[in-house]
Structure formats: structure tokens, C-alpha cells
Amino acid sequence: MKRQNGVTLISLTIYVIVMTIVVAVISMISSYFYTNTSSLLGNMNTLTQYTKFNSFFAEEINKENIKVLECKSNYIVFDNGVQYTYIEQNNGIYKDKVKITSNVEHCEFAYQIQNGKDVVTVKLTMDGSTPKNIDFTLNN
């Protein structure tokens, strides 16, 4: 009697089922990956805008003997003539007349003296993220 080598119908069916399961698992993993990647890109833009504002504002605050001349909820003016303004219609924060951030939903400036130090508090909300309260202490 001769041996019959080959693929039977049962083994072919098992191969097809296993390959279907493997392809389904790989497609689920890749869809989760691409969903998370697009979500991460949205968060990166918000983080970039937040960091840009923070670097401009921190540079201004850290100048020697800087003083706040005027502070309202939507703008702050320093004694060196630099003004930061939040314009709600444009969803941006401006340093003088230059837009430094975009996608800002809400920004509020506050100035107070705490423990003998001048403190500027900025409440910032970007792209639906949770509001951040940032305290900057003036370098006097």
C-alpha cells in the first residue's frame, strides 16, 4: 500500500480557520494602534501650544526687576512695555501684536502678592483639556 502525502480537506479547513483568527487579531491590534496614534497627535498639538506659551511667559517673568503695571482677566502689561493678551474671538494669546498660541478656549491672568512676593497666576484651557493654573513668581 502506498503512502498518500498531501493536504486533506480537514487540514485545509484548519489552516483557513487559523489564518482567519490571526488576521482578525492583527487587524484589531493595528486599529487600536492607529486610533491611539491619532489621539496622541491631538494631545501633542495642545502640549506644543501650552509649552510655547509657557516658554514665552516664563522668559518675561524671569527678567530682572520686572514689574506688573496692569493686570485684568484677559491681559497683563509689564513695565518693559510687553503685553500679553487673550483674544477670545481668535482663540489665541498674543505677545504684543504677535500671536504666540492658538486653540486656547479660555485664558485668565491674575496678579497678587503672596508672602511678600509678586505672583502672576495664569488659568489656561486648551482644546477641551482640563484647566491648568500656573503660578509664576516675579524675579524681583
PDB file of N, CA, C and O in Angstrom, residues 29-80:
ATOM      1  N   ILE A  29      -5.437  44.776  16.615  1.00  0.00           N
ATOM      2  CA  ILE A  29      -4.285  45.441  17.228  1.00  0.00           C
ATOM      3  C   ILE A  29      -3.904  46.684  16.433  1.00  0.00           C
ATOM      4  O   ILE A  29      -3.645  47.748  17.001  1.00  0.00           O
ATOM      5  N   SER A  30      -3.875  46.578  15.110  1.00  0.00           N
ATOM      6  CA  SER A  30      -3.496  47.741  14.308  1.00  0.00           C
ATOM      7  C   SER A  30      -4.547  48.844  14.379  1.00  0.00           C
ATOM      8  O   SER A  30      -4.207  50.024  14.383  1.00  0.00           O
ATOM      9  N   SER A  31      -5.839  48.491  14.477  1.00  0.00           N
ATOM     10  CA  SER A  31      -6.859  49.545  14.606  1.00  0.00           C
ATOM     11  C   SER A  31      -6.732  50.272  15.937  1.00  0.00           C
ATOM     12  O   SER A  31      -6.873  51.494  15.992  1.00  0.00           O
ATOM     13  N   TYR A  32      -6.438  49.549  17.035  1.00  0.00           N
ATOM     14  CA  TYR A  32      -6.198  50.211  18.321  1.00  0.00           C
ATOM     15  C   TYR A  32      -4.975  51.111  18.238  1.00  0.00           C
ATOM     16  O   TYR A  32      -4.961  52.217  18.770  1.00  0.00           O
ATOM     17  N   PHE A  33      -3.937  50.639  17.578  1.00  0.00           N
ATOM     18  CA  PHE A  33      -2.711  51.424  17.440  1.00  0.00           C
ATOM     19  C   PHE A  33      -2.973  52.732  16.704  1.00  0.00           C
ATOM     20  O   PHE A  33      -2.564  53.805  17.156  1.00  0.00           O
ATOM     21  N   TYR A  34      -3.653  52.672  15.572  1.00  0.00           N
ATOM     22  CA  TYR A  34      -3.898  53.888  14.789  1.00  0.00           C
ATOM     23  C   TYR A  34      -4.880  54.831  15.486  1.00  0.00           C
ATOM     24  O   TYR A  34      -4.759  56.042  15.376  1.00  0.00           O
ATOM     25  N   THR A  35      -5.840  54.292  16.229  1.00  0.00           N
ATOM     26  CA  THR A  35      -6.749  55.141  17.000  1.00  0.00           C
ATOM     27  C   THR A  35      -5.978  55.895  18.080  1.00  0.00           C
ATOM     28  O   THR A  35      -6.162  57.098  18.256  1.00  0.00           O
ATOM     29  N   ASN A  36      -5.121  55.198  18.792  1.00  0.00           N
ATOM     30  CA  ASN A  36      -4.329  55.840  19.841  1.00  0.00           C
ATOM     31  C   ASN A  36      -3.327  56.826  19.258  1.00  0.00           C
ATOM     32  O   ASN A  36      -3.033  57.853  19.860  1.00  0.00           O
ATOM     33  N   THR A  37      -2.787  56.532  18.096  1.00  0.00           N
ATOM     34  CA  THR A  37      -1.836  57.440  17.462  1.00  0.00           C
ATOM     35  C   THR A  37      -2.510  58.752  17.084  1.00  0.00           C
ATOM     36  O   THR A  37      -1.963  59.829  17.319  1.00  0.00           O
ATOM     37  N   SER A  38      -3.706  58.691  16.514  1.00  0.00           N
ATOM     38  CA  SER A  38      -4.397  59.932  16.145  1.00  0.00           C
ATOM     39  C   SER A  38      -4.797  60.724  17.386  1.00  0.00           C
ATOM     40  O   SER A  38      -4.748  61.948  17.387  1.00  0.00           O
ATOM     41  N   SER A  39      -5.175  60.023  18.444  1.00  0.00           N
ATOM     42  CA  SER A  39      -5.491  60.702  19.698  1.00  0.00           C
ATOM     43  C   SER A  39      -4.245  61.377  20.276  1.00  0.00           C
ATOM     44  O   SER A  39      -4.307  62.494  20.778  1.00  0.00           O
ATOM     45  N   LEU A  40      -3.126  60.714  20.169  1.00  0.00           N
ATOM     46  CA  LEU A  40      -1.869  61.265  20.672  1.00  0.00           C
ATOM     47  C   LEU A  40      -1.455  62.505  19.889  1.00  0.00           C
ATOM     48  O   LEU A  40      -0.951  63.470  20.463  1.00  0.00           O
ATOM     49  N   LEU A  41      -1.691  62.514  18.586  1.00  0.00           N
ATOM     50  CA  LEU A  41      -1.343  63.680  17.779  1.00  0.00           C
ATOM     51  C   LEU A  41      -2.136  64.906  18.210  1.00  0.00           C
ATOM     52  O   LEU A  41      -1.613  66.017  18.236  1.00  0.00           O
ATOM     53  N   GLY A  42      -3.424  64.726  18.547  1.00  0.00           N
ATOM     54  CA  GLY A  42      -4.227  65.837  19.045  1.00  0.00           C
ATOM     55  C   GLY A  42      -3.684  66.368  20.358  1.00  0.00           C
ATOM     56  O   GLY A  42      -3.605  67.581  20.581  1.00  0.00           O
ATOM     57  N   ASN A  43      -3.281  65.473  21.255  1.00  0.00           N
ATOM     58  CA  ASN A  43      -2.715  65.884  22.533  1.00  0.00           C
ATOM     59  C   ASN A  43      -1.364  66.566  22.348  1.00  0.00           C
ATOM     60  O   ASN A  43      -1.007  67.463  23.099  1.00  0.00           O
ATOM     61  N   MET A  44      -0.594  66.136  21.360  1.00  0.00           N
ATOM     62  CA  MET A  44       0.711  66.747  21.118  1.00  0.00           C
ATOM     63  C   MET A  44       0.572  68.195  20.676  1.00  0.00           C
ATOM     64  O   MET A  44       1.363  69.040  21.068  1.00  0.00           O
ATOM     65  N   ASN A  45      -0.435  68.494  19.867  1.00  0.00           N
ATOM     66  CA  ASN A  45      -0.645  69.873  19.436  1.00  0.00           C
ATOM     67  C   ASN A  45      -0.980  70.754  20.637  1.00  0.00           C
ATOM     68  O   ASN A  45      -0.461  71.862  20.766  1.00  0.00           O
ATOM     69  N   THR A  46      -1.846  70.268  21.515  1.00  0.00           N
ATOM     70  CA  THR A  46      -2.185  71.013  22.729  1.00  0.00           C
ATOM     71  C   THR A  46      -0.950  71.213  23.594  1.00  0.00           C
ATOM     72  O   THR A  46      -0.706  72.315  24.095  1.00  0.00           O
ATOM     73  N   LEU A  47      -0.168  70.177  23.751  1.00  0.00           N
ATOM     74  CA  LEU A  47       1.044  70.270  24.567  1.00  0.00           C
ATOM     75  C   LEU A  47       2.045  71.239  23.953  1.00  0.00           C
ATOM     76  O   LEU A  47       2.700  72.010  24.657  1.00  0.00           O
ATOM     77  N   THR A  48       2.150  71.246  22.637  1.00  0.00           N
ATOM     78  CA  THR A  48       3.056  72.161  21.947  1.00  0.00           C
ATOM     79  C   THR A  48       2.638  73.613  22.184  1.00  0.00           C
ATOM     80  O   THR A  48       3.481  74.470  22.473  1.00  0.00           O
ATOM     81  N   GLN A  49       1.346  73.893  22.062  1.00  0.00           N
ATOM     82  CA  GLN A  49       0.852  75.260  22.272  1.00  0.00           C
ATOM     83  C   GLN A  49       1.063  75.696  23.726  1.00  0.00           C
ATOM     84  O   GLN A  49       1.451  76.827  24.000  1.00  0.00           O
ATOM     85  N   TYR A  50       0.793  74.800  24.650  1.00  0.00           N
ATOM     86  CA  TYR A  50       0.971  75.085  26.078  1.00  0.00           C
ATOM     87  C   TYR A  50       2.440  75.387  26.380  1.00  0.00           C
ATOM     88  O   TYR A  50       2.772  76.342  27.067  1.00  0.00           O
ATOM     89  N   THR A  51       3.338  74.577  25.828  1.00  0.00           N
ATOM     90  CA  THR A  51       4.775  74.763  26.062  1.00  0.00           C
ATOM     91  C   THR A  51       5.265  76.062  25.443  1.00  0.00           C
ATOM     92  O   THR A  51       6.103  76.769  26.021  1.00  0.00           O
ATOM     93  N   LYS A  52       4.747  76.401  24.277  1.00  0.00           N
ATOM     94  CA  LYS A  52       5.147  77.639  23.616  1.00  0.00           C
ATOM     95  C   LYS A  52       4.763  78.854  24.471  1.00  0.00           C
ATOM     96  O   LYS A  52       5.574  79.747  24.700  1.00  0.00           O
ATOM     97  N   PHE A  53       3.509  78.869  24.964  1.00  0.00           N
ATOM     98  CA  PHE A  53       3.090  79.973  25.829  1.00  0.00           C
ATOM     99  C   PHE A  53       3.944  80.020  27.094  1.00  0.00           C
ATOM    100  O   PHE A  53       4.404  81.081  27.512  1.00  0.00           O
ATOM    101  N   ASN A  54       4.141  78.860  27.694  1.00  0.00           N
ATOM    102  CA  ASN A  54       4.879  78.790  28.949  1.00  0.00           C
ATOM    103  C   ASN A  54       6.306  79.302  28.781  1.00  0.00           C
ATOM    104  O   ASN A  54       6.824  80.011  29.647  1.00  0.00           O
ATOM    105  N   SER A  55       6.951  78.990  27.670  1.00  0.00           N
ATOM    106  CA  SER A  55       8.329  79.447  27.474  1.00  0.00           C
ATOM    107  C   SER A  55       8.397  80.960  27.264  1.00  0.00           C
ATOM    108  O   SER A  55       9.272  81.626  27.816  1.00  0.00           O
ATOM    109  N   PHE A  56       7.463  81.519  26.472  1.00  0.00           N
ATOM    110  CA  PHE A  56       7.447  82.972  26.269  1.00  0.00           C
ATOM    111  C   PHE A  56       7.183  83.694  27.589  1.00  0.00           C
ATOM    112  O   PHE A  56       7.868  84.662  27.936  1.00  0.00           O
ATOM    113  N   PHE A  57       6.169  83.223  28.325  1.00  0.00           N
ATOM    114  CA  PHE A  57       5.762  83.914  29.544  1.00  0.00           C
ATOM    115  C   PHE A  57       6.818  83.769  30.637  1.00  0.00           C
ATOM    116  O   PHE A  57       7.106  84.730  31.357  1.00  0.00           O
ATOM    117  N   ALA A  58       7.407  82.595  30.759  1.00  0.00           N
ATOM    118  CA  ALA A  58       8.440  82.379  31.777  1.00  0.00           C
ATOM    119  C   ALA A  58       9.671  83.232  31.494  1.00  0.00           C
ATOM    120  O   ALA A  58      10.302  83.747  32.420  1.00  0.00           O
ATOM    121  N   GLU A  59      10.003  83.393  30.211  1.00  0.00           N
ATOM    122  CA  GLU A  59      11.137  84.262  29.860  1.00  0.00           C
ATOM    123  C   GLU A  59      10.869  85.694  30.308  1.00  0.00           C
ATOM    124  O   GLU A  59      11.758  86.373  30.826  1.00  0.00           O
ATOM    125  N   GLU A  60       9.644  86.146  30.129  1.00  0.00           N
ATOM    126  CA  GLU A  60       9.278  87.519  30.530  1.00  0.00           C
ATOM    127  C   GLU A  60       9.314  87.659  32.051  1.00  0.00           C
ATOM    128  O   GLU A  60       9.843  88.633  32.588  1.00  0.00           O
ATOM    129  N   ILE A  61       8.761  86.706  32.755  1.00  0.00           N
ATOM    130  CA  ILE A  61       8.684  86.753  34.222  1.00  0.00           C
ATOM    131  C   ILE A  61      10.071  86.724  34.856  1.00  0.00           C
ATOM    132  O   ILE A  61      10.304  87.351  35.886  1.00  0.00           O
ATOM    133  N   ASN A  62      11.000  86.000  34.246  1.00  0.00           N
ATOM    134  CA  ASN A  62      12.322  85.815  34.844  1.00  0.00           C
ATOM    135  C   ASN A  62      13.292  86.958  34.579  1.00  0.00           C
ATOM    136  O   ASN A  62      14.444  86.890  35.009  1.00  0.00           O
ATOM    137  N   LYS A  63      12.874  87.999  33.896  1.00  0.00           N
ATOM    138  CA  LYS A  63      13.743  89.162  33.698  1.00  0.00           C
ATOM    139  C   LYS A  63      13.931  89.875  35.032  1.00  0.00           C
ATOM    140  O   LYS A  63      13.033  89.914  35.867  1.00  0.00           O
ATOM    141  N   GLU A  64      15.108  90.433  35.212  1.00  0.00           N
ATOM    142  CA  GLU A  64      15.429  91.116  36.475  1.00  0.00           C
ATOM    143  C   GLU A  64      14.549  92.351  36.678  1.00  0.00           C
ATOM    144  O   GLU A  64      14.320  93.119  35.744  1.00  0.00           O
ATOM    145  N   ASN A  65      14.068  92.521  37.897  1.00  0.00           N
ATOM    146  CA  ASN A  65      13.295  93.691  38.329  1.00  0.00           C
ATOM    147  C   ASN A  65      12.083  93.981  37.443  1.00  0.00           C
ATOM    148  O   ASN A  65      11.734  95.127  37.210  1.00  0.00           O
ATOM    149  N   ILE A  66      11.433  92.952  36.949  1.00  0.00           N
ATOM    150  CA  ILE A  66      10.223  93.124  36.136  1.00  0.00           C
ATOM    151  C   ILE A  66       9.051  93.398  37.070  1.00  0.00           C
ATOM    152  O   ILE A  66       8.961  92.839  38.152  1.00  0.00           O
ATOM    153  N   LYS A  67       8.192  94.273  36.661  1.00  0.00           N
ATOM    154  CA  LYS A  67       7.014  94.629  37.473  1.00  0.00           C
ATOM    155  C   LYS A  67       5.776  94.566  36.601  1.00  0.00           C
ATOM    156  O   LYS A  67       5.830  94.759  35.390  1.00  0.00           O
ATOM    157  N   VAL A  68       4.644  94.324  37.232  1.00  0.00           N
ATOM    158  CA  VAL A  68       3.364  94.307  36.537  1.00  0.00           C
ATOM    159  C   VAL A  68       2.752  95.689  36.658  1.00  0.00           C
ATOM    160  O   VAL A  68       2.548  96.201  37.762  1.00  0.00           O
ATOM    161  N   LEU A  69       2.480  96.315  35.518  1.00  0.00           N
ATOM    162  CA  LEU A  69       1.841  97.631  35.529  1.00  0.00           C
ATOM    163  C   LEU A  69       0.335  97.512  35.654  1.00  0.00           C
ATOM    164  O   LEU A  69      -0.301  98.247  36.409  1.00  0.00           O
ATOM    165  N   GLU A  70      -0.240  96.586  34.887  1.00  0.00           N
ATOM    166  CA  GLU A  70      -1.698  96.436  34.883  1.00  0.00           C
ATOM    167  C   GLU A  70      -2.040  94.981  34.597  1.00  0.00           C
ATOM    168  O   GLU A  70      -1.407  94.338  33.765  1.00  0.00           O
ATOM    169  N   CYS A  71      -3.052  94.496  35.294  1.00  0.00           N
ATOM    170  CA  CYS A  71      -3.479  93.111  35.082  1.00  0.00           C
ATOM    171  C   CYS A  71      -4.998  93.045  35.161  1.00  0.00           C
ATOM    172  O   CYS A  71      -5.595  93.374  36.174  1.00  0.00           O
ATOM    173  N   LYS A  72      -5.601  92.650  34.073  1.00  0.00           N
ATOM    174  CA  LYS A  72      -7.044  92.385  34.009  1.00  0.00           C
ATOM    175  C   LYS A  72      -7.203  90.907  33.675  1.00  0.00           C
ATOM    176  O   LYS A  72      -6.226  90.208  33.439  1.00  0.00           O
ATOM    177  N   SER A  73      -8.422  90.418  33.622  1.00  0.00           N
ATOM    178  CA  SER A  73      -8.616  88.990  33.405  1.00  0.00           C
ATOM    179  C   SER A  73      -8.118  88.515  32.044  1.00  0.00           C
ATOM    180  O   SER A  73      -7.657  87.402  31.900  1.00  0.00           O
ATOM    181  N   ASN A  74      -8.172  89.379  31.014  1.00  0.00           N
ATOM    182  CA  ASN A  74      -7.774  88.917  29.688  1.00  0.00           C
ATOM    183  C   ASN A  74      -6.438  89.500  29.199  1.00  0.00           C
ATOM    184  O   ASN A  74      -6.020  89.206  28.087  1.00  0.00           O
ATOM    185  N   TYR A  75      -5.764  90.323  29.994  1.00  0.00           N
ATOM    186  CA  TYR A  75      -4.448  90.821  29.583  1.00  0.00           C
ATOM    187  C   TYR A  75      -3.616  91.210  30.796  1.00  0.00           C
ATOM    188  O   TYR A  75      -4.127  91.416  31.890  1.00  0.00           O
ATOM    189  N   ILE A  76      -2.302  91.286  30.549  1.00  0.00           N
ATOM    190  CA  ILE A  76      -1.358  91.706  31.579  1.00  0.00           C
ATOM    191  C   ILE A  76      -0.269  92.544  30.891  1.00  0.00           C
ATOM    192  O   ILE A  76       0.163  92.216  29.787  1.00  0.00           O
ATOM    193  N   VAL A  77       0.128  93.652  31.542  1.00  0.00           N
ATOM    194  CA  VAL A  77       1.127  94.558  30.986  1.00  0.00           C
ATOM    195  C   VAL A  77       2.280  94.662  31.979  1.00  0.00           C
ATOM    196  O   VAL A  77       2.062  94.881  33.175  1.00  0.00           O
ATOM    197  N   PHE A  78       3.509  94.509  31.474  1.00  0.00           N
ATOM    198  CA  PHE A  78       4.698  94.617  32.298  1.00  0.00           C
ATOM    199  C   PHE A  78       5.341  95.990  32.100  1.00  0.00           C
ATOM    200  O   PHE A  78       5.060  96.683  31.124  1.00  0.00           O
ATOM    201  N   ASP A  79       6.235  96.353  33.022  1.00  0.00           N
ATOM    202  CA  ASP A  79       6.827  97.691  32.972  1.00  0.00           C
ATOM    203  C   ASP A  79       7.822  97.881  31.830  1.00  0.00           C
ATOM    204  O   ASP A  79       8.209  99.000  31.523  1.00  0.00           O
ATOM    205  N   ASN A  80       8.217  96.812  31.155  1.00  0.00           N
ATOM    206  CA  ASN A  80       9.093  96.956  29.990  1.00  0.00           C
ATOM    207  C   ASN A  80       8.288  97.145  28.698  1.00  0.00           C
ATOM    208  O   ASN A  80       8.850  97.164  27.611  1.00  0.00           O
TER     209      ASN A  80
END
